[in-house]
Coordinates of C-alpha atoms and ligand atoms in Angstrom, one line a residue:
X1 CA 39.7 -58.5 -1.7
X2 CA 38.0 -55.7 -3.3
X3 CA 38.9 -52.1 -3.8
X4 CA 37.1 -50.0 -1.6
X5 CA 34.8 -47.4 -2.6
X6 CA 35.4 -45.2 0.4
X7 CA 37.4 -46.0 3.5
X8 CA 35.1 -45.0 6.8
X9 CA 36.5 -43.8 9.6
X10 CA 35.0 -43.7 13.0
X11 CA 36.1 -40.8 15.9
X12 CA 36.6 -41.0 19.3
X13 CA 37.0 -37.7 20.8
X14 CA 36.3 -34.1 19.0
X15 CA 38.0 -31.9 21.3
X16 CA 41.5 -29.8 20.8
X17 CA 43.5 -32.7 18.6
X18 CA 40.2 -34.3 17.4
X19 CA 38.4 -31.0 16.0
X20 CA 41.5 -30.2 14.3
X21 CA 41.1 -34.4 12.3
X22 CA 37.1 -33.8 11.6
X23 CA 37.5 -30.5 10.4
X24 CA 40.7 -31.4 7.7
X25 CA 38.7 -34.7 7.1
X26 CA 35.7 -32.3 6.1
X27 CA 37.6 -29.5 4.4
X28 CA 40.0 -31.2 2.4
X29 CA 38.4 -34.1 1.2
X30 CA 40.0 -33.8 -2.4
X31 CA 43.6 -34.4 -1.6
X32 CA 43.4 -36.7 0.9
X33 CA 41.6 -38.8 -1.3
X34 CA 43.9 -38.6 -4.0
X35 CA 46.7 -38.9 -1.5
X36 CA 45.0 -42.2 -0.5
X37 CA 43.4 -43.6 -3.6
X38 CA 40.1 -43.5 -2.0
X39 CA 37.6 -40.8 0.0
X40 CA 38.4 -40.6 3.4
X41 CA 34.7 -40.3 4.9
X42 CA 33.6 -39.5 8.4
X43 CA 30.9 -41.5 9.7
X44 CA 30.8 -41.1 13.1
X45 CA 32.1 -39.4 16.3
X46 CA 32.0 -40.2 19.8
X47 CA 31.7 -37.1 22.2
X48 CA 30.5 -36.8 25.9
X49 CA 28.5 -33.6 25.5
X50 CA 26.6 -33.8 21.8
X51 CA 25.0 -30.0 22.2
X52 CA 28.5 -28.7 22.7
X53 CA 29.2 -25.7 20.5
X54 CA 32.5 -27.3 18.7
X55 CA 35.1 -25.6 16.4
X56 CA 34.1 -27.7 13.5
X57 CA 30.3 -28.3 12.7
X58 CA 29.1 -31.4 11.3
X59 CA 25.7 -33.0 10.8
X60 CA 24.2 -33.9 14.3
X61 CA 23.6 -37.3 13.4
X62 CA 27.0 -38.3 13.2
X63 CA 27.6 -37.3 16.8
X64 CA 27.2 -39.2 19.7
X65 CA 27.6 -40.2 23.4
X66 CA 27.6 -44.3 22.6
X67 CA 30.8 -45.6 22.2
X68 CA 29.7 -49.0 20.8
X69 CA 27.4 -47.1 17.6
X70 CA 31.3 -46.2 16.3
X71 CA 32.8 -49.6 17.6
X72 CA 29.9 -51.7 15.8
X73 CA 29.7 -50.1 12.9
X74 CA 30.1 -52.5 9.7
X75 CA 31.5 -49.0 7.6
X76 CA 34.1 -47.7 10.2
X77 CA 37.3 -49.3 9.1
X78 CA 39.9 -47.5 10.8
X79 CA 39.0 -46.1 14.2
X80 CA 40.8 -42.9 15.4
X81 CA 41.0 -42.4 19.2
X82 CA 41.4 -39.2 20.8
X83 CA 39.9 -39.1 23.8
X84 CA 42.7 -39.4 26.1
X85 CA 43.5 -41.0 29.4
X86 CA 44.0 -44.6 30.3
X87 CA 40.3 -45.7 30.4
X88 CA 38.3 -45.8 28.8
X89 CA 40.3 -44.9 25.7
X90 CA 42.6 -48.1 26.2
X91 CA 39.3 -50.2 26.1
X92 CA 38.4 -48.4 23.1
X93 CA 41.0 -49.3 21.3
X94 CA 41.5 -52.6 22.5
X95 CA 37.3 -53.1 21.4
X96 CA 38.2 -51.6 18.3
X97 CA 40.6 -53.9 17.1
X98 CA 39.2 -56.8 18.3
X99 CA 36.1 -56.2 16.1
X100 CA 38.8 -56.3 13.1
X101 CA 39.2 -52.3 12.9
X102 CA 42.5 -50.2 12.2
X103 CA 43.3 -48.1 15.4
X104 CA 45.1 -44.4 15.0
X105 CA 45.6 -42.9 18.3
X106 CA 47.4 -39.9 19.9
X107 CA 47.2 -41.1 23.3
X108 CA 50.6 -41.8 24.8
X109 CA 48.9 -42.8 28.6
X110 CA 47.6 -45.7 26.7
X111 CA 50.5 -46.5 24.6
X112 CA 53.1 -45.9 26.8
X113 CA 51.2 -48.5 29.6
X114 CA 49.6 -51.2 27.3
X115 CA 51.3 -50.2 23.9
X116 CA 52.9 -53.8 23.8
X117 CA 50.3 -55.9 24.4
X118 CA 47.9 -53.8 21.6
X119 CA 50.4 -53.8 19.2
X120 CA 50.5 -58.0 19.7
X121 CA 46.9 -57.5 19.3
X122 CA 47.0 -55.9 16.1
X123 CA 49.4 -57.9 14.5
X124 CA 47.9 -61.2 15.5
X125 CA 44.8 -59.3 13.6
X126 CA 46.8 -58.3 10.4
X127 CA 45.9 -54.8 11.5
X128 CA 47.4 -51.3 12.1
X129 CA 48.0 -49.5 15.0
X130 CA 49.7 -46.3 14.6
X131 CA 50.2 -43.5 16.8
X132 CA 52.5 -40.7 15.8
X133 CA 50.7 -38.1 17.3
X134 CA 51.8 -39.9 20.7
X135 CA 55.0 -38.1 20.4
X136 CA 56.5 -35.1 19.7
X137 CA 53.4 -33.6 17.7
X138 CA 54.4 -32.6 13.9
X139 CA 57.7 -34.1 14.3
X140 CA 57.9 -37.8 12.7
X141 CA 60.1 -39.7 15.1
X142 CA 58.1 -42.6 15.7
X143 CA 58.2 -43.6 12.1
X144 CA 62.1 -42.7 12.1
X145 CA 62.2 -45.1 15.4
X146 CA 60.3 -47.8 13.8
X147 CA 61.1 -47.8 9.8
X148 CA 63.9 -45.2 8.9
X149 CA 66.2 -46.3 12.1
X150 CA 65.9 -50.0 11.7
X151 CA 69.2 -50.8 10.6
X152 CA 70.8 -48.9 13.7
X153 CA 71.7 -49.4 17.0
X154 CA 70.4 -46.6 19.1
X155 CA 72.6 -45.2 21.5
X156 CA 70.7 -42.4 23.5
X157 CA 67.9 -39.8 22.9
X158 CA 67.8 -36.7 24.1
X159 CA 64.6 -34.9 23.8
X160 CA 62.5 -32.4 24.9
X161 CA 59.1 -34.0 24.3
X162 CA 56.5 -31.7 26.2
X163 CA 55.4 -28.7 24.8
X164 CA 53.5 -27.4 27.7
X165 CA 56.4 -27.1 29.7
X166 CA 58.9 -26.1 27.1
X167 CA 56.5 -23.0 26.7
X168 CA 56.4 -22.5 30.6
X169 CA 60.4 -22.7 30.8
X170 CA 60.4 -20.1 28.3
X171 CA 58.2 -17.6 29.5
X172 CA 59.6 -17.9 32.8
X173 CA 63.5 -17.5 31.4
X174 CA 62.8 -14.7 28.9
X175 CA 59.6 -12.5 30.4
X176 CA 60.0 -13.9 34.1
X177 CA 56.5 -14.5 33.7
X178 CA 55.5 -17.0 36.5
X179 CA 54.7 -20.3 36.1
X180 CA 51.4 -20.4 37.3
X181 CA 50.4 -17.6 34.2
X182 CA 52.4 -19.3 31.4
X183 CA 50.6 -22.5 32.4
X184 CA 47.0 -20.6 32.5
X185 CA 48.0 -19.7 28.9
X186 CA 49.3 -22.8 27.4
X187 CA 45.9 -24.3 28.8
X188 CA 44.3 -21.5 26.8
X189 CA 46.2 -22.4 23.9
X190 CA 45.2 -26.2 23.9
X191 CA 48.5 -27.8 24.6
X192 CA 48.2 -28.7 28.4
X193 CA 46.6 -32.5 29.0
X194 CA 43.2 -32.5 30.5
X195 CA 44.6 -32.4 34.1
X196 CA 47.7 -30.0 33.7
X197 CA 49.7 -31.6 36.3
X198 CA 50.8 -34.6 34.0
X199 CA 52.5 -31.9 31.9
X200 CA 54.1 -30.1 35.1
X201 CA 55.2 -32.9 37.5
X202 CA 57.1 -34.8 34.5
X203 CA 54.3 -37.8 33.6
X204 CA 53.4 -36.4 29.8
X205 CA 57.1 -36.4 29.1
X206 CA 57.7 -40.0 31.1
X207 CA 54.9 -41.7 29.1
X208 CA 56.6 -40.6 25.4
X209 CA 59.7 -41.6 26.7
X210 CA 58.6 -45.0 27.4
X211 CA 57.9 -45.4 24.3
X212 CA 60.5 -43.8 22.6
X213 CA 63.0 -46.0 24.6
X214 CA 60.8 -49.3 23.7
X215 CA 61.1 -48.4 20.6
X216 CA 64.8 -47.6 20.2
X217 CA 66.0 -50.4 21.6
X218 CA 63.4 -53.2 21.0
X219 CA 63.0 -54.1 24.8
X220 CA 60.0 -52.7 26.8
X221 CA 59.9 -49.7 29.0
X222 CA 57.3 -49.2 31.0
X223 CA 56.1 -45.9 32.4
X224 CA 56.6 -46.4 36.0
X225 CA 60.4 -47.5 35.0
X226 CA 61.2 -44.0 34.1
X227 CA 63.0 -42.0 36.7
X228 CA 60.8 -38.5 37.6
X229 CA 61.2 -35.0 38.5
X230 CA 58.5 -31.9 37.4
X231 CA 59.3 -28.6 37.2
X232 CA 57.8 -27.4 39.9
X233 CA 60.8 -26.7 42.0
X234 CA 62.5 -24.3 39.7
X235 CA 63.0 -20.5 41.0
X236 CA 63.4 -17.2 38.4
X237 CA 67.3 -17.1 40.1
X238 CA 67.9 -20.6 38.7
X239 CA 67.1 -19.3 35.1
X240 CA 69.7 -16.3 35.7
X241 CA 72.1 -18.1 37.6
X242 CA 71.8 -21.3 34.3
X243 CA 72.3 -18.3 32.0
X244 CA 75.3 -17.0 34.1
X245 CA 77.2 -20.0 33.7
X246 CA 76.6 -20.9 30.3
X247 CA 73.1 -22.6 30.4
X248 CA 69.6 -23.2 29.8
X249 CA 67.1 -24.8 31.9
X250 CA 64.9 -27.8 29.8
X251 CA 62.7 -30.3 31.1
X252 CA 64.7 -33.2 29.2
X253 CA 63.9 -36.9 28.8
X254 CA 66.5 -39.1 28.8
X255 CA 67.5 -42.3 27.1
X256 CA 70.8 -44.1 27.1
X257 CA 71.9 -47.6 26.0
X258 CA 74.6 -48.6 28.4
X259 CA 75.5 -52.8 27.9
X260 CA 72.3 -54.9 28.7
X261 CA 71.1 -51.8 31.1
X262 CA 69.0 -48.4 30.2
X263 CA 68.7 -45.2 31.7
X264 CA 65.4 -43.4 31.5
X265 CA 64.8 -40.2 33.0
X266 CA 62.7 -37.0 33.1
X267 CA 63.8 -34.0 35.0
X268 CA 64.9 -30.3 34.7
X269 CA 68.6 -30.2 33.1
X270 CA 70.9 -27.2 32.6
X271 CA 71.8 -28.0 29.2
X272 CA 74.8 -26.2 27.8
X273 CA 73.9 -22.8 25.5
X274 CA 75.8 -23.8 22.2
X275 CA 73.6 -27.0 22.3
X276 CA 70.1 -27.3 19.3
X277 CA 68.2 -28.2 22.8
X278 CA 68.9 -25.0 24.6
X279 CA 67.3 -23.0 21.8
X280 CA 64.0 -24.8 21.6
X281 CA 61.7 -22.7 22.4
X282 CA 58.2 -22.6 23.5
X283 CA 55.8 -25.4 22.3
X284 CA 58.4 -26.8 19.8
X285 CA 59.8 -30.0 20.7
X286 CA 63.4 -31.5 19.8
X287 CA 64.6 -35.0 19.5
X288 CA 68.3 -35.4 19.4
X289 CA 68.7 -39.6 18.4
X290 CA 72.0 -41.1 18.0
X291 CA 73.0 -44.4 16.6
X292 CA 75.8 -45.9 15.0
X293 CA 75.1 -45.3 11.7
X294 CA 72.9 -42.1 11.6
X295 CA 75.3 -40.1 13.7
X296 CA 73.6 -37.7 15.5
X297 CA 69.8 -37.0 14.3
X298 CA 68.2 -33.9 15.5
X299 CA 64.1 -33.3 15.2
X300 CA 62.8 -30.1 15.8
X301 CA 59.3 -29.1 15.1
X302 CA 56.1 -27.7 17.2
X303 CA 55.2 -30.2 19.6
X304 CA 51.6 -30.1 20.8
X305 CA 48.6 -28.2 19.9
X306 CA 45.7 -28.8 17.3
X307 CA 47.1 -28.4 14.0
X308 CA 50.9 -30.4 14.3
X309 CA 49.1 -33.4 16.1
X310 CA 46.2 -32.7 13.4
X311 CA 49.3 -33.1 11.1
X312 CA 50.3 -36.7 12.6
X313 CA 47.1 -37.9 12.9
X314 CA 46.3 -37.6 9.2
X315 CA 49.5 -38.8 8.3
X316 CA 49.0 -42.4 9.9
X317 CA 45.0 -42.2 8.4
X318 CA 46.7 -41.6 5.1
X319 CA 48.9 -44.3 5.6
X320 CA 46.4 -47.0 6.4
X321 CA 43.9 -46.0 4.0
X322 CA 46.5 -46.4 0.7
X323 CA 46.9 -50.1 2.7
X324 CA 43.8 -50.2 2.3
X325 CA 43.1 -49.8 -1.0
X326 CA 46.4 -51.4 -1.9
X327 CA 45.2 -54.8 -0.2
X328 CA 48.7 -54.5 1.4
X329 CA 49.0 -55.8 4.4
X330 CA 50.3 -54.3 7.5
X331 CA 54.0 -54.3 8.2
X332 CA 55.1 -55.8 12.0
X333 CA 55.3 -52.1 13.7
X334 CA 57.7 -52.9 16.6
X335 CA 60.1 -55.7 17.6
X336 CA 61.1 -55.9 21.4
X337 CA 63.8 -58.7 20.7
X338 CA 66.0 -57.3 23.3
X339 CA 65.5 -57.9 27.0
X340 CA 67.6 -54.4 28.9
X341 CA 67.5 -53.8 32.6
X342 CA 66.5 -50.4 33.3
X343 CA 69.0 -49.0 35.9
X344 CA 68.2 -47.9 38.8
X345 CA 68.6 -43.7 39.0
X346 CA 71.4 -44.0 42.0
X347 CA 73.3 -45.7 39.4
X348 CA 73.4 -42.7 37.5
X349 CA 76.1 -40.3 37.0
X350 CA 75.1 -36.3 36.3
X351 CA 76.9 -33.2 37.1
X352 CA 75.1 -31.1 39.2
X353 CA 74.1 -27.8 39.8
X354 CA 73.2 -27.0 43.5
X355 CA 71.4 -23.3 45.0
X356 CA 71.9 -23.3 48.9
X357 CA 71.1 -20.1 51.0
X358 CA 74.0 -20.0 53.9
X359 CA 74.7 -17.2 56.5
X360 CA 77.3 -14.6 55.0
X361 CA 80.2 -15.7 57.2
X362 CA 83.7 -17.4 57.3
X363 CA 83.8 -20.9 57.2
X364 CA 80.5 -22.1 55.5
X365 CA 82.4 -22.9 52.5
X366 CA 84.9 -25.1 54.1
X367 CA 81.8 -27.4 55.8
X368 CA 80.1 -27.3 53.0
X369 CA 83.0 -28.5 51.0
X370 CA 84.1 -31.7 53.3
X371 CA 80.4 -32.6 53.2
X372 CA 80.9 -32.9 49.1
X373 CA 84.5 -34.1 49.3
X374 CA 83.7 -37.5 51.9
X375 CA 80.7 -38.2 49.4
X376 CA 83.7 -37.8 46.7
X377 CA 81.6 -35.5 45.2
X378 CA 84.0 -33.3 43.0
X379 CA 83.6 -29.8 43.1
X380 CA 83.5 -28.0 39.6
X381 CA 83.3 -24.5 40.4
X382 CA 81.7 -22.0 43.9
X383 CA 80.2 -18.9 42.9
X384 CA 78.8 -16.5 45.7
X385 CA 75.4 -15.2 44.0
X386 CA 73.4 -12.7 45.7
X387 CA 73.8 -11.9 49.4
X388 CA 71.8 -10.0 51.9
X389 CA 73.6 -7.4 54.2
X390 CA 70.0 -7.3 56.5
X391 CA 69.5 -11.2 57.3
X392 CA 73.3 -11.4 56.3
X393 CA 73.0 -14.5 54.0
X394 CA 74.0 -14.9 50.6
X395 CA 73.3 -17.6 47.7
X396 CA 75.8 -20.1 46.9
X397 CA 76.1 -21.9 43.7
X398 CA 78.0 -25.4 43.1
X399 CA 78.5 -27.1 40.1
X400 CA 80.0 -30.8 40.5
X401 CA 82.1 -32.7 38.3
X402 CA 80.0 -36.3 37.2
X403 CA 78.8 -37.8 40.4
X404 CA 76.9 -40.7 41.2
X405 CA 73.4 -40.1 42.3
X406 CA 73.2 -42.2 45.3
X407 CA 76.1 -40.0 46.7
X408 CA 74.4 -36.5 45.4
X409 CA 71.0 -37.7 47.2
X410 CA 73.5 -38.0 50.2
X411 CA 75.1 -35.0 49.8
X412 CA 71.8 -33.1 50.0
X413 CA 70.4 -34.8 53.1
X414 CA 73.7 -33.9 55.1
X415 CA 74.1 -30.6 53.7
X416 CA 70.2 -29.5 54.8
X417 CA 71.6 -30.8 58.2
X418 CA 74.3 -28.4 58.7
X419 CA 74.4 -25.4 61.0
X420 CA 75.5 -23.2 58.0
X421 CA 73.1 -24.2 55.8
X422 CA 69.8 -22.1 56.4
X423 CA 68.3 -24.0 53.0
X424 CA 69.2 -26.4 50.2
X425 CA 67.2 -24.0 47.6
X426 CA 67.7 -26.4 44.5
X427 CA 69.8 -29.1 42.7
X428 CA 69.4 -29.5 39.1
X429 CA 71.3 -32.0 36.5
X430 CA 73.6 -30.7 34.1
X431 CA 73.6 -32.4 30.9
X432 CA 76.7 -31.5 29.2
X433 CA 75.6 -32.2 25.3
X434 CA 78.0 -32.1 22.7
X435 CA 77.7 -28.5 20.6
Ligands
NAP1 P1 40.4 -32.8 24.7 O1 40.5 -31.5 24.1 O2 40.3 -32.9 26.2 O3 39.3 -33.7 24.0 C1 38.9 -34.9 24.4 C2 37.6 -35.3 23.6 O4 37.3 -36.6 24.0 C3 36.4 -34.4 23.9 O5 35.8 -34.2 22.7 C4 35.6 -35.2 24.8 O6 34.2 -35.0 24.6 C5 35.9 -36.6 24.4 N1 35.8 -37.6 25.5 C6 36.7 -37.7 26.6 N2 36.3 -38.7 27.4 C7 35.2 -39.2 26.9 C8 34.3 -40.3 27.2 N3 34.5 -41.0 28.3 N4 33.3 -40.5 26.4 C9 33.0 -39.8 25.3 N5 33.8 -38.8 24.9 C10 34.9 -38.5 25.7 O7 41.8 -33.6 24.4 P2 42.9 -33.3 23.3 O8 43.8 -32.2 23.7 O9 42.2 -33.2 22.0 O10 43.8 -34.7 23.4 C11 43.3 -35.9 22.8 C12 44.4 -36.9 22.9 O11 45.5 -36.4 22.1 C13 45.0 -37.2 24.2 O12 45.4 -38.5 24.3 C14 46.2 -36.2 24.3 O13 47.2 -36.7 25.2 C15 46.7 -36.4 22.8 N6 47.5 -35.3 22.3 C16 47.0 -34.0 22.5 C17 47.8 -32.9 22.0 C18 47.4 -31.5 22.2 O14 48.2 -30.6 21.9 N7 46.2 -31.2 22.7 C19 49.0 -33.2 21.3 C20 49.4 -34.6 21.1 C21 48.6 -35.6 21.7 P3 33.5 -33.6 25.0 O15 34.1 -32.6 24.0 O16 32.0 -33.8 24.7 O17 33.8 -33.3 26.4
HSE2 N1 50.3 -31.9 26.7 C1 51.2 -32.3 25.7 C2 52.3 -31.4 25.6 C3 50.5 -32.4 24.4 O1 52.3 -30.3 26.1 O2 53.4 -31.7 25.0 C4 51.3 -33.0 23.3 O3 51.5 -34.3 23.5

């Protein structure tokens, strides 16, 4: 096979992430040719609006709305999707590769859903696949997961893998900005997905955690698998009452090997100050990994936005065009050898944090305490927050010792049943980290 001249590349998407690849593609040509051994060129770039003023310019010609006139041409080589969504990015892909082209893709929907199969796809091709702009922007854990970590067995990950919502959590703990503005301005900023609820209700982080898990421990995890919770339901008092007792509140996703099971879940977590995780702030992201011979691995770096994904993008282009002009050929990018149950979350042992609004009057505590204690639902500490002398109620905090959820699900159902309970306000996970 012949050295090539140039290596073509073919663009599907010029929005936040894909502006950010045409424009470093124009402007710095030089290096990332030498970097590769060859010019990188820009042939074409598939867009839905072509008369759309756009951050970068470049020649009209090489814009347009027909998928197939970047698919079918003979000097695309490696075909870089950012469109997002399932469909009909996934087909995209699929197309792209089929017609014998290298795929680099951001898009953790697609990935995290049919990642597998494409993958088998591209390998039964002797092509590439990469995507480590899928997770955790600028931060390089899915060529740690599936080169650097190989000789490991992964234990857990802890991570916060969602910028978006990392930046609302922030604003909302340190300005008490509401939720609703810090979204409006991380939507501004060109972190928030397309529809800003998959950042919000948990589906963003889900998706990157299915493929972090797949790819830790070589067995598949599949989107749906992952157990769910937004952060949606969190109140400025939970932030103060968190910092009272020695906490933070991050949206974490959760990994953990346990036997021939795995636990997967996304939800809001009081994580303890001390902790690297409490102190991520804004849109960075942090990956805590732990195997047995790495130790404990932490990854901290900004996690969404045009220039860090820019940064992974490039850095899986750069890879595939020295490939290229090596003749290499592609190494196997992911083994699922393994074959875990995921278990099911009322399996699942958390401590808890729980916010109930009660009348301000003698016995509440003890009926709220047999309630816990039947479930065997160990109590670690009962604060009385705020009260109010005119409705004469006051706020109650508990924090549990590790429970099981099945009994905490329980719990809540009986406790929102009681006379003395006016409301169950909240009920947060604690993840007690080592410092
Ligand atoms: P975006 O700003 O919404 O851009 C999407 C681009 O794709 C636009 O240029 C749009 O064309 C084009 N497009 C969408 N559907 C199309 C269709 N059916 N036919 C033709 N063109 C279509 O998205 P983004 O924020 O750059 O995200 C792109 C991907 O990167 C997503 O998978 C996202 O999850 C991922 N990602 C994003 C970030 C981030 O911080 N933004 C970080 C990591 C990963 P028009 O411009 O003409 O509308
Ligand atoms: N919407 C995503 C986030 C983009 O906020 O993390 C980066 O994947």
């Amino acid at each position: 096979m012949k050295t090539p001249q140039s290596i073509g590349v073919g663009l599907l998407g010029l929005g936040v992430v894909g502006s950010g690849v045409a424009q470093a593609l124009e402007n710095h040509r030089e290096p990332l040719a030498c970097r590769v051994g060859a010019p990188l060129e820009l042939r074409k770039v598939l867009v839905r609006d072509v008369e759309k003023q756009r951050p970068v310019s470049l020649p009209p010609h090489k814009l347009t709305k027909d998928a197939q006139q970047v698919l079918d041409d003979p000097a695309v080589q490696v075909v870089v999707e950012l469109m997002g969504g399932e469909s009909p990015a996934g087909e995209y892909i699929r197309g792209a590769l089929e017609r014998g082209k290298h795929v680099v893709t951001a898009n953790k929907e697609v990935m995290a859903k049919d990642g597998p199969e494409l993958l088998a796809l591209a390998d039964a091709k002797r092509l590439s696949l990469l995507f480590e702009g899928a997770v955790g922007g600028a931060i390089p854990i899915i060529g740690s997961l599936t080169k650097d970590f190989l000789g490991n067995q992964i234990h857990s990950i802890h991570a916060i893998i969602n910028g978006t919502t990392n930046f609302i959590l922030t604003r909302m703990a340190e300005e008490g900005m509401s939720g609703d503005e810090a979204l409006r301005l991380a939507q501004d900023l060109g972190y928030a997905e397309a529809d800003p609820s998959n950042d919000v209700e948990g589906l963003d982080a889900a998706y990157k955690l299915a493929i972090l898990a797949t790819l830790a421990f070589h067995s598949r995890v599949s989107p749906g698998e992952v157990f769910r919770e937004g952060i949606s339901r969190l109140h400025a008092r939970d932030f103060r009452y968190a910092s009272e007792l020695g906490y933070a509140i991050k949206l974490l996703a959760i990994a953990k090997r346990d036997g021939a099971k795995v636990e997967v879940r996304v939800h809001p977590a009081l994580v303890p100050e001390g902790h690297l995780l409490a102190k991520v702030s804004g849109v960075f992201n942090a990956v805590e990994v732990e195997g047995n011979l790495l130790g404990r691995t932490v990854f901290h770096g900004l996690g969404a936005g045009r220039e860090p994904t820019t940064s992974a993008v490039l850095g899986d282009l750069v890879e595939i065009g020295r490939r290229l002009v090596a003749n290499g050929e592609p190494s196997r990018a992911v083994q699922m050898e393994e074959s875990l149950t995921v278990k099911a979350m009322s399996e699942v042992e958390t401590r808890c944090y729980f916010r109930l609004n009660v009348p301000d009057r003698a016995g509440v505590l003890a009926q709220i305490t047999r309630v816990l204690g039947d479930l065997n639902i160990s109590i670690a500490s009962i604060i009385q927050k705020d009260t109010d002398p005119t409705t004469q109620t006051a706020e109650i905090v508990i924090t549990t010792h590790p429970s099981k959820e099945a009994a905490v699900q329980r719990s809540l159902a009986l406790l929102g049943e009681l006379d003395v309970v006016k409301e169950v306000s909240n009920m947060i996970r604690i993840e007690e980290l080592p410092s």
